[in-house]
């Protein structure tokens, strides 16, 4: 994946020298794809944790009230089978 770079930015990048390695010689350089994947995973995780936290708080702060339709008593007339007026 190539990101569009302006001509001015390309000149600046070309004029600077590459970064020097640390004295131990074990510097780690990351590609743009690795950086992008890390950022996507990081922010997806942050958003999912926030969504779970919001859901837990919404359930914890809910007032426990009875649902009138759920607890309605059904009054069936079962004593008059087949008798119509």
PDB file of N, CA and C in Angstrom:
ATOM      1  N   UNK A   1       0.844  -1.174   0.000  1.00  0.00           N
ATOM      2  CA  UNK A   1       0.000   0.000   0.000  1.00  0.00           C
ATOM      3  C   UNK A   1       0.884   1.229   0.000  1.00  0.00           C
ATOM      4  N   UNK A   2       0.667   2.080  -0.980  1.00  0.00           N
ATOM      5  CA  UNK A   2       1.478   3.288  -1.114  1.00  0.00           C
ATOM      6  C   UNK A   2       0.602   4.486  -0.800  1.00  0.00           C
ATOM      7  N   UNK A   3       1.089   5.320   0.109  1.00  0.00           N
ATOM      8  CA  UNK A   3       0.369   6.535   0.452  1.00  0.00           C
ATOM      9  C   UNK A   3       0.808   7.658  -0.463  1.00  0.00           C
ATOM     10  N   UNK A   4      -0.107   8.501  -0.915  1.00  0.00           N
ATOM     11  CA  UNK A   4       0.301   9.609  -1.778  1.00  0.00           C
ATOM     12  C   UNK A   4       1.145  10.609  -0.982  1.00  0.00           C
ATOM     13  N   UNK A   5       2.272  10.996  -1.578  1.00  0.00           N
ATOM     14  CA  UNK A   5       3.180  11.936  -0.932  1.00  0.00           C
ATOM     15  C   UNK A   5       3.372  13.101  -1.884  1.00  0.00           C
ATOM     16  N   UNK A   6       3.277  14.301  -1.352  1.00  0.00           N
ATOM     17  CA  UNK A   6       3.451  15.477  -2.202  1.00  0.00           C
ATOM     18  C   UNK A   6       4.914  15.598  -2.610  1.00  0.00           C
ATOM     19  N   UNK A   7       5.170  16.368  -3.666  1.00  0.00           N
ATOM     20  CA  UNK A   7       6.534  16.540  -4.164  1.00  0.00           C
ATOM     21  C   UNK A   7       7.413  17.221  -3.118  1.00  0.00           C
ATOM     22  N   UNK A   8       6.857  18.175  -2.375  1.00  0.00           N
ATOM     23  CA  UNK A   8       7.640  18.873  -1.357  1.00  0.00           C
ATOM     24  C   UNK A   8       8.043  17.914  -0.235  1.00  0.00           C
ATOM     25  N   UNK A   9       7.111  17.086   0.211  1.00  0.00           N
ATOM     26  CA  UNK A   9       7.429  16.118   1.251  1.00  0.00           C
ATOM     27  C   UNK A   9       8.449  15.107   0.755  1.00  0.00           C
ATOM     28  N   UNK A  10       8.364  14.738  -0.511  1.00  0.00           N
ATOM     29  CA  UNK A  10       9.322  13.778  -1.072  1.00  0.00           C
ATOM     30  C   UNK A  10      10.723  14.382  -1.103  1.00  0.00           C
ATOM     31  N   UNK A  11      10.830  15.689  -1.426  1.00  0.00           N
ATOM     32  CA  UNK A  11      12.139  16.350  -1.426  1.00  0.00           C
ATOM     33  C   UNK A  11      12.722  16.408  -0.025  1.00  0.00           C
ATOM     34  N   UNK A  12      11.846  16.704   0.961  1.00  0.00           N
ATOM     35  CA  UNK A  12      12.330  16.752   2.343  1.00  0.00           C
ATOM     36  C   UNK A  12      12.816  15.386   2.796  1.00  0.00           C
ATOM     37  N   UNK A  13      12.055  14.343   2.454  1.00  0.00           N
ATOM     38  CA  UNK A  13      12.453  13.004   2.844  1.00  0.00           C
ATOM     39  C   UNK A  13      13.749  12.588   2.157  1.00  0.00           C
ATOM     40  N   UNK A  14      13.927  12.963   0.898  1.00  0.00           N
ATOM     41  CA  UNK A  14      15.125  12.584   0.161  1.00  0.00           C
ATOM     42  C   UNK A  14      16.348  13.341   0.668  1.00  0.00           C
ATOM     43  N   UNK A  15      16.153  14.558   1.190  1.00  0.00           N
ATOM     44  CA  UNK A  15      17.299  15.355   1.617  1.00  0.00           C
ATOM     45  C   UNK A  15      17.791  14.971   3.006  1.00  0.00           C
ATOM     46  N   UNK A  16      16.976  14.283   3.783  1.00  0.00           N
ATOM     47  CA  UNK A  16      17.413  13.905   5.126  1.00  0.00           C
ATOM     48  C   UNK A  16      18.119  12.558   5.080  1.00  0.00           C
ATOM     49  N   UNK A  17      19.047  12.398   5.971  1.00  0.00           N
ATOM     50  CA  UNK A  17      19.775  11.129   6.024  1.00  0.00           C
ATOM     51  C   UNK A  17      18.937  10.122   6.810  1.00  0.00           C
ATOM     52  N   UNK A  18      19.113   8.850   6.541  1.00  0.00           N
ATOM     53  CA  UNK A  18      18.350   7.849   7.283  1.00  0.00           C
ATOM     54  C   UNK A  18      18.760   7.858   8.749  1.00  0.00           C
ATOM     55  N   UNK A  19      17.859   7.461   9.645  1.00  0.00           N
ATOM     56  CA  UNK A  19      18.203   7.472  11.065  1.00  0.00           C
ATOM     57  C   UNK A  19      19.329   6.487  11.360  1.00  0.00           C
ATOM     58  N   UNK A  20      20.163   6.880  12.283  1.00  0.00           N
ATOM     59  CA  UNK A  20      21.286   6.004  12.643  1.00  0.00           C
ATOM     60  C   UNK A  20      20.824   4.989  13.673  1.00  0.00           C
ATOM     61  N   UNK A  21      21.449   3.854  13.631  1.00  0.00           N
ATOM     62  CA  UNK A  21      21.102   2.787  14.569  1.00  0.00           C
ATOM     63  C   UNK A  21      21.671   3.113  15.937  1.00  0.00           C
ATOM     64  N   UNK A  22      21.072   2.506  16.949  1.00  0.00           N
ATOM     65  CA  UNK A  22      21.557   2.696  18.309  1.00  0.00           C
ATOM     66  C   UNK A  22      22.932   2.045  18.449  1.00  0.00           C
ATOM     67  N   UNK A  23      23.698   2.404  19.482  1.00  0.00           N
ATOM     68  CA  UNK A  23      25.039   1.822  19.635  1.00  0.00           C
ATOM     69  C   UNK A  23      25.038   0.301  19.657  1.00  0.00           C
ATOM     70  N   UNK A  24      23.975  -0.312  20.152  1.00  0.00           N
ATOM     71  CA  UNK A  24      23.906  -1.770  20.163  1.00  0.00           C
ATOM     72  C   UNK A  24      23.653  -2.353  18.788  1.00  0.00           C
ATOM     73  N   UNK A  25      23.184  -1.533  17.856  1.00  0.00           N
ATOM     74  CA  UNK A  25      22.942  -1.981  16.490  1.00  0.00           C
ATOM     75  C   UNK A  25      21.642  -2.742  16.307  1.00  0.00           C
ATOM     76  N   UNK A  26      20.719  -2.645  17.254  1.00  0.00           N
ATOM     77  CA  UNK A  26      19.473  -3.416  17.134  1.00  0.00           C
ATOM     78  C   UNK A  26      18.265  -2.490  17.044  1.00  0.00           C
ATOM     79  N   UNK A  27      18.328  -1.487  16.180  1.00  0.00           N
ATOM     80  CA  UNK A  27      17.197  -0.585  15.989  1.00  0.00           C
ATOM     81  C   UNK A  27      16.119  -1.302  15.187  1.00  0.00           C
ATOM     82  N   UNK A  28      14.867  -1.051  15.534  1.00  0.00           N
ATOM     83  CA  UNK A  28      13.755  -1.684  14.838  1.00  0.00           C
ATOM     84  C   UNK A  28      13.001  -0.621  14.052  1.00  0.00           C
ATOM     85  N   UNK A  29      12.831  -0.868  12.766  1.00  0.00           N
ATOM     86  CA  UNK A  29      12.081   0.041  11.911  1.00  0.00           C
ATOM     87  C   UNK A  29      10.796  -0.657  11.501  1.00  0.00           C
ATOM     88  N   UNK A  30       9.705   0.079  11.516  1.00  0.00           N
ATOM     89  CA  UNK A  30       8.403  -0.483  11.189  1.00  0.00           C
ATOM     90  C   UNK A  30       7.935   0.068   9.851  1.00  0.00           C
ATOM     91  N   UNK A  31       7.290  -0.788   9.085  1.00  0.00           N
ATOM     92  CA  UNK A  31       6.735  -0.337   7.815  1.00  0.00           C
ATOM     93  C   UNK A  31       5.411   0.367   8.070  1.00  0.00           C
ATOM     94  N   UNK A  32       4.936   1.089   7.069  1.00  0.00           N
ATOM     95  CA  UNK A  32       3.650   1.778   7.205  1.00  0.00           C
ATOM     96  C   UNK A  32       2.512   0.783   7.409  1.00  0.00           C
ATOM     97  N   UNK A  33       2.609  -0.375   6.802  1.00  0.00           N
ATOM     98  CA  UNK A  33       1.558  -1.381   6.963  1.00  0.00           C
ATOM     99  C   UNK A  33       1.521  -1.902   8.399  1.00  0.00           C
ATOM    100  N   UNK A  34       2.687  -2.117   9.002  1.00  0.00           N
ATOM    101  CA  UNK A  34       2.723  -2.567  10.396  1.00  0.00           C
ATOM    102  C   UNK A  34       2.171  -1.499  11.340  1.00  0.00           C
ATOM    103  N   UNK A  35       2.511  -0.254  11.074  1.00  0.00           N
ATOM    104  CA  UNK A  35       2.007   0.859  11.895  1.00  0.00           C
ATOM    105  C   UNK A  35       0.499   0.969  11.749  1.00  0.00           C
ATOM    106  N   UNK A  36       0.011   0.859  10.520  1.00  0.00           N
ATOM    107  CA  UNK A  36      -1.429   0.956  10.269  1.00  0.00           C
ATOM    108  C   UNK A  36      -2.180  -0.180  10.956  1.00  0.00           C
ATOM    109  N   UNK A  37      -1.666  -1.407  10.852  1.00  0.00           N
ATOM    110  CA  UNK A  37      -2.327  -2.541  11.501  1.00  0.00           C
ATOM    111  C   UNK A  37      -2.337  -2.384  13.012  1.00  0.00           C
ATOM    112  N   UNK A  38      -1.249  -1.898  13.577  1.00  0.00           N
ATOM    113  CA  UNK A  38      -1.198  -1.677  15.018  1.00  0.00           C
ATOM    114  C   UNK A  38      -2.230  -0.638  15.445  1.00  0.00           C
ATOM    115  N   UNK A  39      -2.322   0.458  14.716  1.00  0.00           N
ATOM    116  CA  UNK A  39      -3.279   1.515  15.052  1.00  0.00           C
ATOM    117  C   UNK A  39      -4.717   1.022  14.921  1.00  0.00           C
ATOM    118  N   UNK A  40      -4.996   0.248  13.880  1.00  0.00           N
ATOM    119  CA  UNK A  40      -6.351  -0.286  13.698  1.00  0.00           C
ATOM    120  C   UNK A  40      -6.712  -1.200  14.858  1.00  0.00           C
ATOM    121  N   UNK A  41      -5.803  -2.102  15.227  1.00  0.00           N
ATOM    122  CA  UNK A  41      -6.079  -3.018  16.338  1.00  0.00           C
ATOM    123  C   UNK A  41      -6.201  -2.262  17.654  1.00  0.00           C
ATOM    124  N   UNK A  42      -5.350  -1.290  17.869  1.00  0.00           N
ATOM    125  CA  UNK A  42      -5.382  -0.522  19.110  1.00  0.00           C
ATOM    126  C   UNK A  42      -6.705   0.212  19.277  1.00  0.00           C
ATOM    127  N   UNK A  43      -7.115   0.981  18.268  1.00  0.00           N
ATOM    128  CA  UNK A  43      -8.320   1.793  18.406  1.00  0.00           C
ATOM    129  C   UNK A  43      -9.585   0.952  18.332  1.00  0.00           C
ATOM    130  N   UNK A  44      -9.555  -0.178  17.617  1.00  0.00           N
ATOM    131  CA  UNK A  44     -10.706  -1.085  17.631  1.00  0.00           C
ATOM    132  C   UNK A  44     -10.893  -1.658  19.029  1.00  0.00           C
ATOM    133  N   UNK A  45      -9.795  -2.036  19.667  1.00  0.00           N
ATOM    134  CA  UNK A  45      -9.870  -2.542  21.032  1.00  0.00           C
ATOM    135  C   UNK A  45     -10.374  -1.498  22.005  1.00  0.00           C
ATOM    136  N   UNK A  46      -9.913  -0.259  21.856  1.00  0.00           N
ATOM    137  CA  UNK A  46     -10.368   0.820  22.746  1.00  0.00           C
ATOM    138  C   UNK A  46     -11.865   1.052  22.577  1.00  0.00           C
ATOM    139  N   UNK A  47     -12.342   1.073  21.344  1.00  0.00           N
ATOM    140  CA  UNK A  47     -13.768   1.303  21.085  1.00  0.00           C
ATOM    141  C   UNK A  47     -14.602   0.146  21.625  1.00  0.00           C
ATOM    142  N   UNK A  48     -14.147  -1.085  21.448  1.00  0.00           N
ATOM    143  CA  UNK A  48     -14.904  -2.233  21.955  1.00  0.00           C
ATOM    144  C   UNK A  48     -14.949  -2.248  23.481  1.00  0.00           C
ATOM    145  N   UNK A  49     -13.853  -1.907  24.133  1.00  0.00           N
ATOM    146  CA  UNK A  49     -13.850  -1.843  25.596  1.00  0.00           C
ATOM    147  C   UNK A  49     -14.815  -0.760  26.072  1.00  0.00           C
ATOM    148  N   UNK A  50     -14.818   0.387  25.402  1.00  0.00           N
ATOM    149  CA  UNK A  50     -15.751   1.462  25.780  1.00  0.00           C
ATOM    150  C   UNK A  50     -17.201   1.033  25.566  1.00  0.00           C
ATOM    151  N   UNK A  51     -17.479   0.301  24.484  1.00  0.00           N
ATOM    152  CA  UNK A  51     -18.842  -0.161  24.222  1.00  0.00           C
ATOM    153  C   UNK A  51     -19.291  -1.168  25.281  1.00  0.00           C
ATOM    154  N   UNK A  52     -18.410  -2.077  25.662  1.00  0.00           N
ATOM    155  CA  UNK A  52     -18.756  -3.059  26.704  1.00  0.00           C
ATOM    156  C   UNK A  52     -18.968  -2.351  28.033  1.00  0.00           C
ATOM    157  N   UNK A  53     -18.116  -1.396  28.345  1.00  0.00           N
ATOM    158  CA  UNK A  53     -18.271  -0.638  29.594  1.00  0.00           C
ATOM    159  C   UNK A  53     -19.593   0.123  29.616  1.00  0.00           C
ATOM    160  N   UNK A  54     -19.959   0.739  28.495  1.00  0.00           N
ATOM    161  CA  UNK A  54     -21.228   1.459  28.420  1.00  0.00           C
ATOM    162  C   UNK A  54     -22.412   0.509  28.592  1.00  0.00           C
ATOM    163  N   UNK A  55     -22.331  -0.682  27.998  1.00  0.00           N
ATOM    164  CA  UNK A  55     -23.422  -1.653  28.131  1.00  0.00           C
ATOM    165  C   UNK A  55     -23.546  -2.144  29.574  1.00  0.00           C
ATOM    166  N   UNK A  56     -22.422  -2.395  30.216  1.00  0.00           N
ATOM    167  CA  UNK A  56     -22.455  -2.854  31.604  1.00  0.00           C
ATOM    168  C   UNK A  56     -23.021  -1.766  32.516  1.00  0.00           C
ATOM    169  N   UNK A  57     -22.592  -0.534  32.300  1.00  0.00           N
ATOM    170  CA  UNK A  57     -23.114   0.568  33.109  1.00  0.00           C
ATOM    171  C   UNK A  57     -24.598   0.797  32.862  1.00  0.00           C
ATOM    172  N   UNK A  58     -25.033   0.653  31.612  1.00  0.00           N
ATOM    173  CA  UNK A  58     -26.456   0.817  31.308  1.00  0.00           C
ATOM    174  C   UNK A  58     -27.288  -0.252  32.010  1.00  0.00           C
ATOM    175  N   UNK A  59     -26.797  -1.486  32.031  1.00  0.00           N
ATOM    176  CA  UNK A  59     -27.522  -2.549  32.720  1.00  0.00           C
ATOM    177  C   UNK A  59     -27.474  -2.376  34.232  1.00  0.00           C
ATOM    178  N   UNK A  60     -26.351  -1.900  34.755  1.00  0.00           N
ATOM    179  CA  UNK A  60     -26.206  -1.741  36.198  1.00  0.00           C
ATOM    180  C   UNK A  60     -27.065  -0.594  36.730  1.00  0.00           C
ATOM    181  N   UNK A  61     -27.265   0.428  35.925  1.00  0.00           N
ATOM    182  CA  UNK A  61     -28.022   1.601  36.375  1.00  0.00           C
ATOM    183  C   UNK A  61     -29.502   1.526  36.012  1.00  0.00           C
ATOM    184  N   UNK A  62     -29.937   0.422  35.411  1.00  0.00           N
ATOM    185  CA  UNK A  62     -31.331   0.283  35.010  1.00  0.00           C
ATOM    186  C   UNK A  62     -32.209   0.068  36.241  1.00  0.00           C
ATOM    187  N   UNK A  63     -33.352   0.722  36.259  1.00  0.00           N
ATOM    188  CA  UNK A  63     -34.298   0.536  37.370  1.00  0.00           C
ATOM    189  C   UNK A  63     -35.074  -0.756  37.154  1.00  0.00           C
ATOM    190  N   UNK A  64     -35.143  -1.623  38.150  1.00  0.00           N
ATOM    191  CA  UNK A  64     -35.884  -2.878  37.980  1.00  0.00           C
ATOM    192  C   UNK A  64     -37.384  -2.644  38.159  1.00  0.00           C
ATOM    193  N   UNK A  65     -38.084  -2.513  37.069  1.00  0.00           N
ATOM    194  CA  UNK A  65     -39.536  -2.335  37.091  1.00  0.00           C
ATOM    195  C   UNK A  65     -40.178  -3.522  36.382  1.00  0.00           C
ATOM    196  N   UNK A  66     -41.375  -3.854  36.805  1.00  0.00           N
ATOM    197  CA  UNK A  66     -42.097  -4.935  36.156  1.00  0.00           C
ATOM    198  C   UNK A  66     -42.664  -4.458  34.835  1.00  0.00           C
ATOM    199  N   UNK A  67     -42.580  -5.308  33.846  1.00  0.00           N
ATOM    200  CA  UNK A  67     -43.159  -5.009  32.544  1.00  0.00           C
ATOM    201  C   UNK A  67     -44.631  -5.380  32.600  1.00  0.00           C
ATOM    202  N   UNK A  68     -45.490  -4.409  32.333  1.00  0.00           N
ATOM    203  CA  UNK A  68     -46.924  -4.653  32.462  1.00  0.00           C
ATOM    204  C   UNK A  68     -47.415  -5.687  31.454  1.00  0.00           C
ATOM    205  N   UNK A  69     -46.858  -5.717  30.268  1.00  0.00           N
ATOM    206  CA  UNK A  69     -47.294  -6.713  29.285  1.00  0.00           C
ATOM    207  C   UNK A  69     -46.759  -8.099  29.613  1.00  0.00           C
ATOM    208  N   UNK A  70     -45.583  -8.159  30.200  1.00  0.00           N
ATOM    209  CA  UNK A  70     -44.999  -9.448  30.527  1.00  0.00           C
ATOM    210  C   UNK A  70     -45.716 -10.106  31.703  1.00  0.00           C
ATOM    211  N   UNK A  71     -46.115  -9.311  32.681  1.00  0.00           N
ATOM    212  CA  UNK A  71     -46.737  -9.848  33.881  1.00  0.00           C
ATOM    213  C   UNK A  71     -48.259  -9.682  33.888  1.00  0.00           C
ATOM    214  N   UNK A  72     -48.859  -9.417  32.741  1.00  0.00           N
ATOM    215  CA  UNK A  72     -50.315  -9.289  32.667  1.00  0.00           C
ATOM    216  C   UNK A  72     -50.952 -10.665  32.852  1.00  0.00           C
ATOM    217  N   UNK A  73     -52.033 -10.683  33.580  1.00  0.00           N
ATOM    218  CA  UNK A  73     -52.730 -11.958  33.770  1.00  0.00           C
ATOM    219  C   UNK A  73     -53.757 -12.113  32.661  1.00  0.00           C
ATOM    220  N   UNK A  74     -53.787 -13.283  32.101  1.00  0.00           N
ATOM    221  CA  UNK A  74     -54.714 -13.565  31.014  1.00  0.00           C
ATOM    222  C   UNK A  74     -55.986 -14.151  31.605  1.00  0.00           C
ATOM    223  N   UNK A  75     -57.097 -13.480  31.387  1.00  0.00           N
ATOM    224  CA  UNK A  75     -58.386 -13.917  31.922  1.00  0.00           C
ATOM    225  C   UNK A  75     -59.134 -14.669  30.818  1.00  0.00           C
ATOM    226  N   UNK A  76     -59.004 -15.960  30.851  1.00  0.00           N
ATOM    227  CA  UNK A  76     -59.686 -16.776  29.853  1.00  0.00           C
ATOM    228  C   UNK A  76     -61.005 -17.286  30.425  1.00  0.00           C
ATOM    229  N   UNK A  77     -62.016 -17.296  29.600  1.00  0.00           N
ATOM    230  CA  UNK A  77     -63.309 -17.820  30.007  1.00  0.00           C
ATOM    231  C   UNK A  77     -63.335 -19.303  29.609  1.00  0.00           C
ATOM    232  N   UNK A  78     -62.900 -20.164  30.507  1.00  0.00           N
ATOM    233  CA  UNK A  78     -62.778 -21.591  30.178  1.00  0.00           C
ATOM    234  C   UNK A  78     -63.979 -22.405  30.650  1.00  0.00           C
ATOM    235  N   UNK A  79     -64.921 -21.783  31.364  1.00  0.00           N
ATOM    236  CA  UNK A  79     -66.052 -22.533  31.892  1.00  0.00           C
ATOM    237  C   UNK A  79     -67.177 -22.721  30.879  1.00  0.00           C
ATOM    238  N   UNK A  80     -67.236 -21.928  29.838  1.00  0.00           N
ATOM    239  CA  UNK A  80     -68.360 -21.977  28.878  1.00  0.00           C
ATOM    240  C   UNK A  80     -67.884 -22.533  27.539  1.00  0.00           C
ATOM    241  N   UNK A  81     -67.624 -23.819  27.486  1.00  0.00           N
ATOM    242  CA  UNK A  81     -67.183 -24.419  26.216  1.00  0.00           C
ATOM    243  C   UNK A  81     -68.375 -24.570  25.289  1.00  0.00           C
ATOM    244  N   UNK A  82     -68.297 -23.921  24.155  1.00  0.00           N
ATOM    245  CA  UNK A  82     -69.320 -24.109  23.138  1.00  0.00           C
ATOM    246  C   UNK A  82     -70.628 -23.416  23.402  1.00  0.00           C
ATOM    247  N   UNK A  83     -70.813 -22.667  24.433  1.00  0.00           N
ATOM    248  CA  UNK A  83     -72.082 -21.985  24.723  1.00  0.00           C
ATOM    249  C   UNK A  83     -71.952 -20.522  24.281  1.00  0.00           C
ATOM    250  N   UNK A  84     -72.690 -20.160  23.264  1.00  0.00           N
ATOM    251  CA  UNK A  84     -72.680 -18.785  22.772  1.00  0.00           C
ATOM    252  C   UNK A  84     -74.079 -18.194  22.941  1.00  0.00           C
ATOM    253  N   UNK A  85     -74.146 -16.939  23.306  1.00  0.00           N
ATOM    254  CA  UNK A  85     -75.460 -16.269  23.443  1.00  0.00           C
ATOM    255  C   UNK A  85     -75.936 -15.694  22.167  1.00  0.00           C
TER     256      UNK A  85
END
